[in-house]
XYZ file of C-alpha atoms in Angstrom:
700
model
C 0.036 0.061 -0.026
C 1.368 3.415 -1.002
C 2.076 6.100 1.545
C -0.765 8.606 1.948
C -1.388 11.882 3.839
C -2.208 11.251 7.468
C -5.348 13.068 8.537
C -5.262 15.491 11.518
C -5.584 12.890 14.307
C -4.296 13.327 17.817
C -1.118 11.470 18.658
C -0.301 8.692 19.154
C -3.082 7.525 16.771
C -1.441 9.676 14.092
C 1.844 7.901 14.610
C 0.244 4.361 14.549
C -1.661 5.213 11.369
C 1.405 6.622 9.765
C 3.424 3.475 10.549
C 0.730 1.079 9.323
C 0.223 2.972 6.074
C 3.910 3.171 5.287
C 4.884 -0.333 6.432
C 1.801 -2.106 5.034
C 3.810 -4.714 3.102
C 5.774 -5.758 6.155
C 2.674 -5.961 8.328
C 0.869 -8.124 5.678
C 3.875 -10.421 5.602
C 3.959 -10.708 9.406
C 0.210 -11.475 9.472
C 0.644 -14.129 6.754
C 3.476 -15.867 8.534
C 1.605 -15.826 11.803
C -1.473 -17.448 10.222
C 0.654 -20.048 8.548
C 2.111 -21.092 11.904
C -1.350 -21.953 13.286
C -2.807 -23.125 9.949
C -4.179 -26.530 11.275
C -6.073 -25.018 14.121
C -8.532 -23.496 11.723
C -11.657 -25.237 10.341
C -11.344 -27.403 7.256
C -12.858 -24.717 5.037
C -9.769 -22.484 5.407
C -7.218 -23.297 2.657
C -3.487 -22.142 2.536
C -4.154 -19.957 -0.494
C -6.738 -17.939 1.502
C -4.154 -16.713 4.104
C -2.657 -13.904 2.024
C -6.010 -12.291 1.454
C -6.994 -12.614 5.088
C -3.691 -10.837 6.108
C -4.224 -7.995 3.520
C -7.862 -7.554 4.652
C -6.668 -7.404 8.320
C -4.418 -4.350 7.521
C -7.253 -2.592 5.746
C -9.683 -3.089 8.663
C -7.017 -1.857 11.150
C -6.577 1.339 9.132
C -10.362 1.844 9.053
C -10.540 1.458 12.805
C -7.709 3.932 13.381
C -9.465 6.541 11.268
C -12.770 6.577 13.324
C -12.011 4.307 16.328
C -15.542 2.715 16.316
C -15.663 -0.596 18.240
C -18.229 -1.910 15.613
C -15.405 -2.051 13.065
C -13.467 -4.455 15.318
C -16.465 -6.593 16.226
C -17.558 -6.908 12.606
C -13.996 -7.934 11.710
C -14.123 -10.622 14.435
C -17.438 -11.903 13.199
C -16.071 -12.011 9.705
C -12.976 -14.044 10.758
C -15.277 -16.475 12.684
C -17.412 -16.997 9.594
C -14.247 -17.596 7.363
C -13.305 -20.398 9.709
C -10.278 -18.995 11.588
C -9.608 -20.463 15.046
C -9.439 -18.387 18.247
C -5.671 -19.109 18.281
C -5.340 -17.507 14.820
C -7.263 -14.452 15.806
C -5.182 -13.947 19.000
C -2.032 -14.424 16.983
C -3.091 -11.596 14.641
C -3.547 -9.344 17.758
C -0.102 -10.152 19.096
C 1.459 -9.411 15.770
C -0.214 -5.954 15.764
C 1.227 -5.191 19.205
C 4.688 -6.338 18.195
C 4.461 -4.119 15.136
C 3.594 -0.982 17.216
C 6.319 -1.733 19.754
C 8.899 -1.572 17.019
C 7.431 1.594 15.404
C 6.336 3.967 18.221
C 8.375 6.095 20.594
C 8.253 5.127 24.305
C 6.347 8.287 25.139
C 3.462 7.271 22.805
C 3.737 3.466 23.188
C 1.521 3.036 26.218
C -1.335 5.110 24.750
C -0.966 3.391 21.336
C -1.091 -0.081 22.926
C -4.319 0.891 24.670
C -5.839 1.831 21.359
C -4.721 -1.435 19.734
C -6.008 -3.464 22.737
C -9.391 -1.837 22.379
C -9.406 -2.899 18.728
C -8.262 -6.439 19.550
C -10.911 -6.708 22.332
C -13.625 -5.664 19.887
C -12.398 -8.226 17.393
C -12.337 -11.005 20.028
C -15.766 -9.971 21.212
C -17.223 -10.163 17.651
C -15.398 -13.385 17.054
C -16.729 -15.035 20.168
C -20.320 -13.914 19.565
C -20.279 -15.179 16.022
C -18.452 -18.270 17.003
C -21.417 -19.334 19.193
C -23.698 -18.998 16.209
C -21.221 -20.828 13.930
C -20.792 -23.635 16.486
C -24.566 -23.971 16.881
C -25.010 -24.040 13.047
C -22.161 -26.556 12.748
C -23.734 -28.773 15.432
C -27.102 -28.522 13.651
C -25.423 -29.350 10.336
C -23.690 -32.332 11.835
C -26.906 -33.448 13.612
C -28.903 -33.095 10.388
C -26.224 -35.060 8.491
C -26.233 -37.717 11.196
C -30.011 -37.962 11.077
C -29.927 -38.350 7.312
C -27.356 -41.009 7.684
C -29.220 -42.844 10.361
C -32.443 -42.401 8.479
C -30.970 -43.865 5.364
C -29.459 -46.724 7.321
C -32.761 -47.318 9.030
C -34.493 -47.334 5.717
C -31.842 -49.757 4.285
C -32.447 -52.116 7.247
C -36.164 -51.755 6.697
C -35.711 -52.726 3.043
C -33.589 -55.690 4.139
C -36.354 -56.847 6.518
C -38.997 -56.230 3.876
C -37.082 -58.185 1.231
C -36.563 -61.038 3.652
C -40.219 -61.125 4.458
C -41.316 -60.753 0.838
C -39.008 -63.332 -0.576
C -39.129 -65.993 2.092
C -42.597 -67.027 1.092
C -42.047 -66.904 -2.695
C -40.996 -70.229 -4.070
C -41.413 -69.350 -7.731
C -37.996 -68.217 -9.052
C -39.296 -65.699 -11.668
C -41.725 -64.126 -9.220
C -39.024 -63.999 -6.574
C -36.332 -62.130 -8.572
C -38.998 -59.797 -10.099
C -40.299 -58.848 -6.613
C -36.705 -58.402 -5.321
C -35.549 -55.939 -7.981
C -38.826 -53.954 -7.786
C -38.477 -53.654 -4.061
C -34.790 -52.671 -4.104
C -35.350 -50.026 -6.839
C -38.384 -48.547 -5.144
C -36.983 -48.326 -1.583
C -33.523 -47.052 -2.578
C -34.828 -44.835 -5.330
C -32.207 -46.214 -7.810
C -32.578 -45.417 -11.445
C -32.276 -49.004 -12.480
C -31.819 -52.481 -10.786
C -30.991 -55.677 -12.685
C -30.365 -59.279 -11.549
C -28.183 -61.870 -13.143
C -27.692 -65.499 -12.323
C -24.665 -67.571 -13.504
C -25.139 -70.613 -15.725
C -23.715 -74.098 -14.931
C -20.386 -73.296 -16.641
C -20.034 -70.032 -14.667
C -19.019 -68.417 -17.922
C -22.142 -66.503 -18.538
C -24.563 -64.382 -16.479
C -28.146 -64.711 -17.487
C -30.411 -61.638 -17.101
C -33.353 -62.765 -14.970
C -35.039 -59.506 -13.937
C -34.633 -55.808 -14.392
C -36.635 -52.664 -13.631
C -35.993 -48.958 -14.155
C -38.006 -45.749 -13.973
C -41.478 -46.158 -15.512
C -40.667 -49.847 -16.183
C -37.686 -49.037 -18.507
C -35.344 -51.957 -19.330
C -32.018 -52.087 -21.173
C -31.770 -55.898 -21.522
C -34.244 -58.598 -22.560
C -34.925 -61.271 -20.047
C -32.649 -64.266 -20.705
C -29.883 -62.178 -22.442
C -26.407 -63.437 -21.691
C -23.463 -61.393 -20.383
C -19.996 -62.912 -20.550
C -18.262 -63.050 -17.202
C -14.830 -61.534 -18.080
C -12.558 -59.247 -15.958
C -13.439 -56.427 -18.363
C -17.098 -56.324 -17.165
C -18.351 -54.924 -13.887
C -20.523 -58.103 -13.262
C -17.601 -60.246 -14.176
C -15.216 -58.503 -11.742
C -17.911 -58.750 -9.078
C -18.547 -62.503 -9.612
C -14.841 -63.283 -9.900
C -13.770 -61.393 -6.697
C -16.892 -62.126 -4.688
C -16.887 -58.519 -3.499
C -19.059 -55.426 -4.326
C -17.711 -53.299 -7.211
C -18.776 -49.777 -8.110
C -18.124 -47.124 -10.706
C -18.199 -43.517 -9.480
C -18.524 -42.010 -12.945
C -19.424 -44.293 -15.829
C -18.311 -41.653 -18.342
C -14.646 -42.170 -17.240
C -14.853 -45.949 -17.474
C -15.146 -46.394 -21.345
C -12.255 -48.882 -21.244
C -14.367 -51.346 -19.286
C -16.577 -53.539 -21.538
C -20.023 -53.622 -19.931
C -23.620 -54.286 -20.902
C -25.691 -51.363 -22.159
C -26.678 -48.889 -19.533
C -29.738 -46.593 -19.376
C -28.946 -43.197 -21.004
C -29.034 -41.285 -17.732
C -26.933 -43.645 -15.675
C -23.931 -41.834 -14.050
C -22.754 -44.278 -11.276
C -23.170 -48.013 -10.871
C -22.591 -50.765 -8.311
C -22.606 -54.562 -8.659
C -23.220 -56.793 -5.617
C -22.448 -60.522 -5.657
C -25.015 -63.188 -4.613
C -23.427 -65.590 -2.133
C -25.256 -68.814 -1.211
C -23.945 -71.934 0.482
C -20.347 -71.040 -0.191
C -20.662 -70.204 -3.797
C -21.483 -67.192 -5.986
C -24.644 -67.742 -7.978
C -24.783 -64.310 -9.645
C -24.990 -60.607 -8.944
C -27.333 -57.685 -9.164
C -26.517 -54.191 -10.405
C -27.884 -50.875 -9.161
C -27.584 -47.716 -11.325
C -28.007 -44.099 -10.288
C -28.243 -40.739 -12.036
C -25.988 -39.133 -9.423
C -22.119 -39.317 -9.505
C -20.667 -41.350 -6.658
C -24.110 -42.314 -5.485
C -22.976 -45.458 -3.547
C -21.475 -44.963 -0.055
C -19.870 -47.610 1.998
C -23.019 -47.722 4.063
C -25.049 -48.383 0.893
C -22.754 -51.186 -0.211
C -23.031 -52.791 3.277
C -26.786 -52.714 3.222
C -26.973 -53.990 -0.355
C -24.612 -56.809 0.575
C -26.986 -57.827 3.355
C -29.818 -57.784 0.895
C -27.807 -59.809 -1.587
C -27.150 -62.485 0.982
C -30.801 -62.784 1.935
C -31.790 -62.772 -1.744
C -29.301 -65.507 -2.693
C -30.626 -67.813 0.013
C -34.157 -67.168 -1.182
C -33.122 -67.917 -4.768
C -31.472 -71.226 -3.840
C -34.582 -72.140 -1.827
C -36.807 -71.418 -4.861
C -34.513 -73.541 -7.091
C -34.611 -76.487 -4.641
C -38.387 -76.151 -4.437
C -38.715 -76.127 -8.195
C -36.626 -79.256 -8.422
C -38.707 -80.960 -5.725
C -41.929 -79.954 -7.490
C -40.669 -81.348 -10.774
C -39.838 -84.646 -9.075
C -43.354 -84.761 -7.630
C -45.101 -83.739 -10.919
C -45.682 -87.254 -12.068
C -47.007 -88.260 -8.623
C -49.274 -85.183 -8.539
C -50.524 -85.858 -12.144
C -51.401 -89.361 -11.179
C -53.246 -88.173 -8.039
C -55.206 -85.600 -10.082
C -56.432 -88.285 -12.449
C -57.807 -90.892 -10.020
C -61.521 -90.941 -9.327
C -61.221 -90.825 -5.528
C -60.452 -87.604 -3.736
C -56.853 -87.221 -2.599
C -55.530 -84.833 0.022
C -52.523 -83.846 2.089
C -52.716 -82.089 5.489
C -49.970 -80.394 7.490
C -49.552 -81.049 11.210
C -52.013 -78.289 11.949
C -54.782 -79.982 9.941
C -54.588 -77.543 6.999
C -54.948 -78.719 3.436
C -51.670 -78.381 1.522
C -52.673 -80.347 -1.574
C -56.065 -81.631 -3.063
C -56.723 -83.197 -6.340
C -59.608 -82.210 -8.716
C -61.793 -85.176 -7.527
C -61.716 -83.839 -3.949
C -62.507 -80.281 -5.238
C -65.569 -81.722 -6.866
C -66.610 -83.644 -3.714
C -66.180 -80.655 -1.413
C -67.885 -78.452 -3.996
C -65.462 -75.583 -3.150
C -62.857 -73.823 -5.330
C -59.364 -75.228 -4.795
C -57.848 -71.942 -3.652
C -60.427 -71.785 -0.810
C -59.742 -75.352 0.195
C -55.889 -75.002 0.455
C -54.691 -73.666 3.707
C -58.176 -74.226 5.237
C -58.482 -76.566 8.183
C -60.137 -79.912 7.450
C -62.797 -79.301 10.239
C -64.134 -76.402 8.156
C -65.570 -78.979 5.688
C -66.835 -81.481 8.349
C -70.324 -81.372 9.641
C -70.330 -80.372 13.351
C -72.110 -83.696 14.221
C -69.063 -85.629 12.908
C -66.222 -83.172 13.724
C -65.121 -84.859 16.902
C -65.151 -88.358 15.273
C -62.825 -87.229 12.507
C -60.518 -85.331 14.828
C -60.107 -88.338 17.127
C -59.390 -90.671 14.104
C -56.704 -88.359 12.777
C -55.092 -88.058 16.199
C -55.004 -91.953 16.327
C -53.153 -91.979 12.990
C -50.487 -89.661 14.543
C -50.249 -91.662 17.743
C -50.059 -94.990 16.026
C -47.723 -93.715 13.346
C -49.695 -95.666 10.717
C -53.070 -95.486 9.013
C -56.731 -95.390 10.010
C -59.488 -96.647 7.712
C -63.242 -96.280 7.216
C -63.697 -92.844 8.757
C -67.320 -91.874 7.700
C -68.596 -88.311 8.042
C -70.918 -85.801 6.395
C -69.529 -82.860 4.502
C -70.473 -79.364 5.679
C -72.251 -77.548 2.853
C -73.700 -74.069 2.608
C -75.981 -75.246 -0.125
C -77.643 -77.730 2.149
C -76.377 -80.729 0.271
C -75.990 -83.793 2.450
C -72.966 -85.569 1.086
C -71.484 -88.506 2.925
C -67.793 -89.522 2.421
C -65.471 -92.194 3.736
C -61.734 -91.463 4.150
C -58.506 -93.358 4.957
C -55.616 -91.379 6.443
C -51.953 -92.311 6.959
C -48.813 -90.473 8.076
C -47.105 -88.334 5.471
C -43.358 -87.780 5.907
C -40.926 -85.208 4.339
C -37.700 -86.333 2.519
C -35.801 -86.369 5.871
C -38.258 -88.836 7.319
C -39.873 -86.371 9.685
C -43.589 -86.352 10.267
C -45.092 -83.718 8.048
C -48.917 -84.384 8.305
C -51.466 -86.821 6.888
C -52.486 -87.913 3.472
C -55.401 -89.881 2.410
C -58.179 -90.964 -0.039
C -61.771 -89.770 0.149
C -64.643 -91.704 -1.444
C -68.178 -90.369 -1.940
C -70.588 -92.769 -0.269
C -73.635 -90.571 -0.563
C -75.434 -92.971 -2.911
C -74.858 -95.842 -0.514
C -76.052 -93.900 2.477
C -79.072 -92.704 0.578
C -79.846 -96.268 -0.451
C -79.715 -97.303 3.143
C -82.010 -94.366 4.001
C -84.331 -95.273 1.171
C -84.742 -98.780 2.583
C -85.731 -97.349 5.934
C -88.035 -94.735 4.413
C -89.499 -97.304 2.042
C -90.442 -99.587 4.954
C -91.935 -96.652 6.829
C -93.801 -95.555 3.655
C -95.142 -99.086 3.034
C -96.370 -99.156 6.612
C -97.952 -95.746 6.102
C -99.595 -96.851 2.897
C -101.116 -99.884 4.575
C -102.530 -97.647 7.270
C -103.961 -95.376 4.528
C -105.441 -98.274 2.741
C -107.133 -99.460 5.965
C -108.370 -95.851 6.523
C -109.723 -95.761 2.977
C -111.524 -99.060 3.587
C -113.081 -97.740 6.791
C -114.004 -94.476 5.177
C -115.579 -96.159 2.155
C -117.575 -98.680 4.017
C -117.969 -98.148 7.763
C -118.291 -94.323 7.549
C -120.157 -93.840 4.289
C -122.862 -96.438 4.948
C -124.332 -94.790 8.136
C -123.836 -91.390 6.594
C -125.971 -92.456 3.589
C -128.621 -93.681 5.960
C -128.671 -90.274 7.737
C -128.955 -88.505 4.373
C -131.746 -90.974 3.130
C -133.785 -90.807 6.307
C -133.381 -87.092 6.542
C -134.580 -86.582 2.976
C -137.585 -88.866 3.578
C -138.402 -87.053 6.771
C -138.252 -83.666 4.998
C -140.349 -84.968 2.136
C -143.137 -86.877 4.024
C -143.242 -85.063 7.349
C -141.627 -81.716 6.745
C -144.931 -79.939 6.683
C -145.766 -81.308 10.133
C -142.714 -79.767 11.731
C -142.709 -76.287 13.171
C -140.201 -73.672 12.042
C -137.609 -74.627 14.567
C -137.884 -78.350 13.591
C -137.431 -77.558 9.914
C -134.356 -75.458 10.794
C -132.808 -78.321 12.760
C -133.574 -80.732 9.882
C -131.922 -78.485 7.334
C -128.867 -78.040 9.505
C -128.674 -81.818 9.975
C -128.813 -82.468 6.206
C -126.218 -79.735 5.555
C -123.806 -81.239 8.096
C -124.291 -84.653 6.463
C -123.488 -83.195 3.038
C -120.341 -81.540 4.404
C -119.319 -84.851 6.054
C -119.789 -86.546 2.653
C -117.519 -83.901 0.961
C -114.940 -84.328 3.792
C -114.881 -88.124 3.431
C -114.482 -87.802 -0.386
C -111.599 -85.347 0.081
C -109.890 -87.650 2.627
C -110.337 -90.546 0.163
C -108.723 -88.376 -2.631
C -105.846 -87.589 -0.242
C -105.294 -91.186 0.502
C -105.577 -92.359 -3.102
C -102.606 -90.158 -4.155
C -100.419 -92.954 -2.917
C -102.748 -95.994 -2.797
C -104.422 -95.733 -6.139
C -101.706 -93.953 -8.167
C -101.087 -94.709 -11.881
C -97.724 -95.286 -13.569
C -95.916 -92.239 -14.965
C -96.287 -91.539 -18.648
C -95.742 -88.558 -20.966
C -98.253 -85.815 -20.160
C -98.818 -82.730 -22.352
C -99.618 -80.148 -19.610
C -101.099 -77.572 -21.993
C -103.485 -80.141 -23.507
C -104.387 -81.442 -20.033
C -105.109 -77.941 -18.657
C -107.316 -77.116 -21.650
C -109.389 -80.249 -20.767
C -109.557 -79.126 -17.078
C -110.799 -75.669 -18.092
C -113.420 -77.241 -20.304
C -114.693 -79.351 -17.364
C -115.003 -76.118 -15.261
C -116.918 -74.241 -17.974
C -120.143 -73.983 -15.908
C -118.275 -72.605 -12.874
C -116.386 -70.161 -15.014
C -119.649 -68.830 -16.469
C -121.226 -68.512 -12.979
C -118.197 -66.503 -11.698
C -117.436 -64.629 -14.895
C -113.929 -66.079 -14.685
C -111.278 -66.711 -17.360
C -108.229 -68.844 -17.546
C -105.236 -67.919 -19.837
C -102.875 -70.826 -20.647
C -99.429 -70.072 -22.086
C -96.863 -72.612 -23.428
C -96.408 -75.622 -21.098
C -93.966 -78.506 -21.364
C -94.482 -82.275 -21.793
C -93.433 -84.102 -18.663
C -93.445 -87.596 -17.236
C -96.263 -87.784 -14.645
C -99.478 -89.435 -13.511
C -102.101 -87.797 -15.794
C -104.987 -88.332 -13.448
C -103.159 -86.670 -10.587
C -102.010 -83.803 -12.794
C -105.550 -83.166 -13.651
C -106.611 -83.186 -9.971
C -103.591 -80.933 -9.060
C -104.360 -78.164 -11.516
C -108.125 -78.395 -11.180
C -107.740 -77.824 -7.345
C -105.419 -74.759 -8.061
C -107.853 -73.313 -10.579
C -110.889 -73.910 -8.442
C -108.924 -72.345 -5.578
C -108.440 -69.128 -7.600
C -112.148 -69.078 -8.563
C -113.328 -69.670 -4.918
C -111.185 -66.990 -3.231
C -112.102 -64.263 -5.653
C -112.456 -60.540 -4.802
C -116.143 -59.550 -4.713
C -115.462 -56.511 -6.961
C -113.355 -58.325 -9.611
C -113.976 -61.040 -12.123
C -111.593 -63.957 -11.624
C -108.637 -64.000 -13.959
C -106.183 -66.913 -13.816
C -102.931 -67.098 -15.771
C -100.925 -70.259 -16.201
C -97.334 -70.076 -17.418
C -94.104 -72.063 -17.051
C -90.277 -71.992 -17.298
C -87.470 -74.585 -17.455
C -84.689 -74.515 -14.739
C -81.574 -76.494 -14.086
C -81.795 -79.147 -11.391
C -79.246 -78.229 -8.613
C -79.804 -81.361 -6.618
C -77.167 -84.091 -6.235
C -75.917 -85.445 -9.552
C -75.058 -88.706 -7.834
C -78.659 -89.612 -7.355
C -79.461 -92.726 -9.496
C -81.373 -91.641 -12.547
C -81.802 -88.086 -11.291
C -83.420 -85.817 -13.878
C -81.229 -83.053 -15.360
C -83.891 -80.329 -15.546
C -87.060 -79.195 -13.927
C -90.118 -77.223 -14.955
C -91.891 -74.570 -12.925
C -95.582 -73.969 -13.580
C -97.051 -70.692 -12.253
C -100.833 -70.448 -11.441
C -101.504 -66.829 -10.883
C -104.869 -65.384 -9.819
C -106.240 -61.938 -8.886
C -108.140 -63.039 -5.855
C -108.068 -61.942 -2.196
C -104.536 -63.287 -1.566
C -103.113 -64.090 1.914
C -100.295 -63.160 4.232
C -97.211 -65.250 3.519
C -96.718 -65.933 7.192
C -99.500 -68.542 6.747
C -97.666 -70.146 3.735
C -96.896 -73.509 5.606
C -100.332 -73.591 7.107
C -102.325 -73.464 3.874
C -100.797 -76.821 2.708
C -101.735 -78.676 5.935
C -104.980 -80.739 6.109
C -108.027 -79.024 7.632
C -106.121 -75.701 7.944
C -108.334 -72.815 6.826
C -107.681 -69.099 6.849
C -111.432 -68.293 6.479
C -114.594 -69.571 8.112
C -117.016 -72.026 6.503
C -119.602 -69.206 6.192
C -117.113 -66.971 4.251
C -115.765 -69.609 1.793
C -116.921 -73.249 1.378
C -114.513 -76.200 1.530
C -112.850 -78.633 3.857
C -109.310 -77.279 3.895
C -107.810 -80.432 2.165
C -107.555 -79.295 -1.501
C -104.135 -77.771 -1.168
C -102.962 -80.724 0.939
C -103.895 -83.028 -1.902
C -101.860 -80.789 -4.274
C -98.920 -80.959 -2.052
C -99.143 -84.841 -1.771
C -99.361 -85.199 -5.519
C -96.373 -82.863 -6.101
C -94.259 -84.723 -3.579
C -95.198 -88.060 -5.118
C -93.733 -86.701 -8.357
C -90.491 -85.665 -6.698
C -91.386 -81.960 -6.868
C -92.252 -79.016 -4.717
C -95.101 -76.552 -4.342
C -95.085 -73.096 -2.752
C -96.878 -69.770 -3.201
C -96.270 -66.035 -3.219
C -98.975 -63.578 -2.129
C -100.080 -60.408 -0.500
C -103.534 -59.707 0.947
C -105.857 -58.148 -1.695
C -103.170 -58.701 -4.413
C -103.915 -62.223 -5.531
C -101.694 -65.319 -5.217
C -99.265 -67.231 -7.367
C -98.832 -70.907 -6.802
C -95.477 -72.353 -8.074
C -95.338 -76.002 -8.895
C -91.818 -77.412 -9.505
C -91.795 -80.849 -11.196
C -89.032 -82.928 -12.989
C -89.398 -83.140 -16.732
C -88.215 -86.624 -16.575
C -88.781 -88.918 -13.593
C -85.964 -90.799 -11.974
C -85.432 -94.410 -13.026
C -87.878 -96.514 -11.137
C -90.485 -93.854 -11.744
C -92.945 -93.909 -8.809
C -91.777 -92.017 -5.754
C -94.417 -93.504 -3.496
């Protein structure tokens, strides 16, 4: 710095300022040497090439202070030195150099006063330095803490990914699904640009690309593409050394022969897959950032690689085991009996198609379900005890009969044999066995019991019919005959009360006759039934309507008949069935409406057991719909019971047996009858009958 005119400042400041301005070069040199001597006490941001500038700036600030002697100049300088990164030792060294300089340039008379001025400056510098140093230290601590948190957070995430990968891959035994899941999980969790996985072939000369995923599903290699394992490739180096390899900047590694990278890849790492003492491949991770892979990243990726390698080997072993069992499984799938395997907890681990059919449940819902879920509660304990016996005896149990639990209400009986199932090491792994459907046999046994009961019931009905036709009808006819004669010959001799009693007696006798006839009709459904034959329902119903012509004219009624099928049935009973239903619609008519009856039909599939001998494949439903008074459906079961009436004799005539006869006829034909109705909205009777009768025909 060149010499300049010293302003009019009181000594000794004038002398100090004069000395500094004229000896600037020497003072800068002294400052520089002092800073060099304590260079390594500063923060790492301070570089050697910065010291000259700091020394020169220190002289300029000293001159500025001497000109106005404001303490803020010194404190600002101290704050600046703290921000630059100088240590407290460096700052104090600068102050000592200033004092030494003054001692060599001031007279003894002015020295004491000059040193006081310089000490004030140095104190202001130190005060500013200390104040800013506290802020710098706090900021530095926060920066370190944030960096540590980021490091710990990334490490925690990496360990979380390791745990996730272990959990996700441990249950995947399909190799392709396993490697695909693994690369997707690693790429997503680490936010890599691309992740690819390679497995070595048997010769260990080639690496086969098994899976790869990048941003938006981008891929650089086709699945199955081969990469030669040479020292000139990153994957080759990784497999050969058995250690992770990385490239900080791929642009500077043109000499290395590698597979094609994605266009934005900047850095890359390859991690070997170790399993059971050998290297089975490697996976590569690529990033858009230079030097993206830290030692911590490589450590976490190596942990992932070890877990993944073990999972890959397990998947390979499982695949080989499955292939060895393929013939056995194929055989089991093609036998007629059901075949199953249970684990030690009683869960199905394998079932063949025959058992899927028997249980009538999708295979995916059977597998992993406990066997007791499919066993009717009545038989659950019996089956559990039998299976436990197999475990305890270490052998087989035979002839376990039980009923299958079915939501559809199908009563299917099965018989099973169970024996111990062992794994390749000879350890007990569960049970395996054969299931046979014995529903037909059980039903045949039930039919024998029901047939005997039915035969006994039929004999009782026949006896009742004989009594009704002879013992009951004969005295009833005498009552009617004598009553008619009494009315004809002596009716005029009776008073009014006597004639009323006589009329009531004759009416009761007539109703009794109708009741006996209805009871006979009910019994004859079984005792005097005819063989089944082809019946054209539409033709038969037209004949029924013709027989009811007089009653239709009296009521103003009309019957509309749509298309109806031809079925196998007892024609006489079909006539009686539909005549009763039509008469029912005419009888229970609304007083303000003319009766309208519509008869229609539809064909439906038979959902009952296909194992039933000769079971028909389809059913027909015939709908008899009227516009009468209807009824509340809470009385639905009641209207089909004998002698059950919803109205009094005075309101509507009848004995309450007509619909019971309809029900008996339908049941004899292996069908069903029900109704839908609302009060004052008519009723629809639904008759469901098989189009073809079961072999053997008569269901009496």
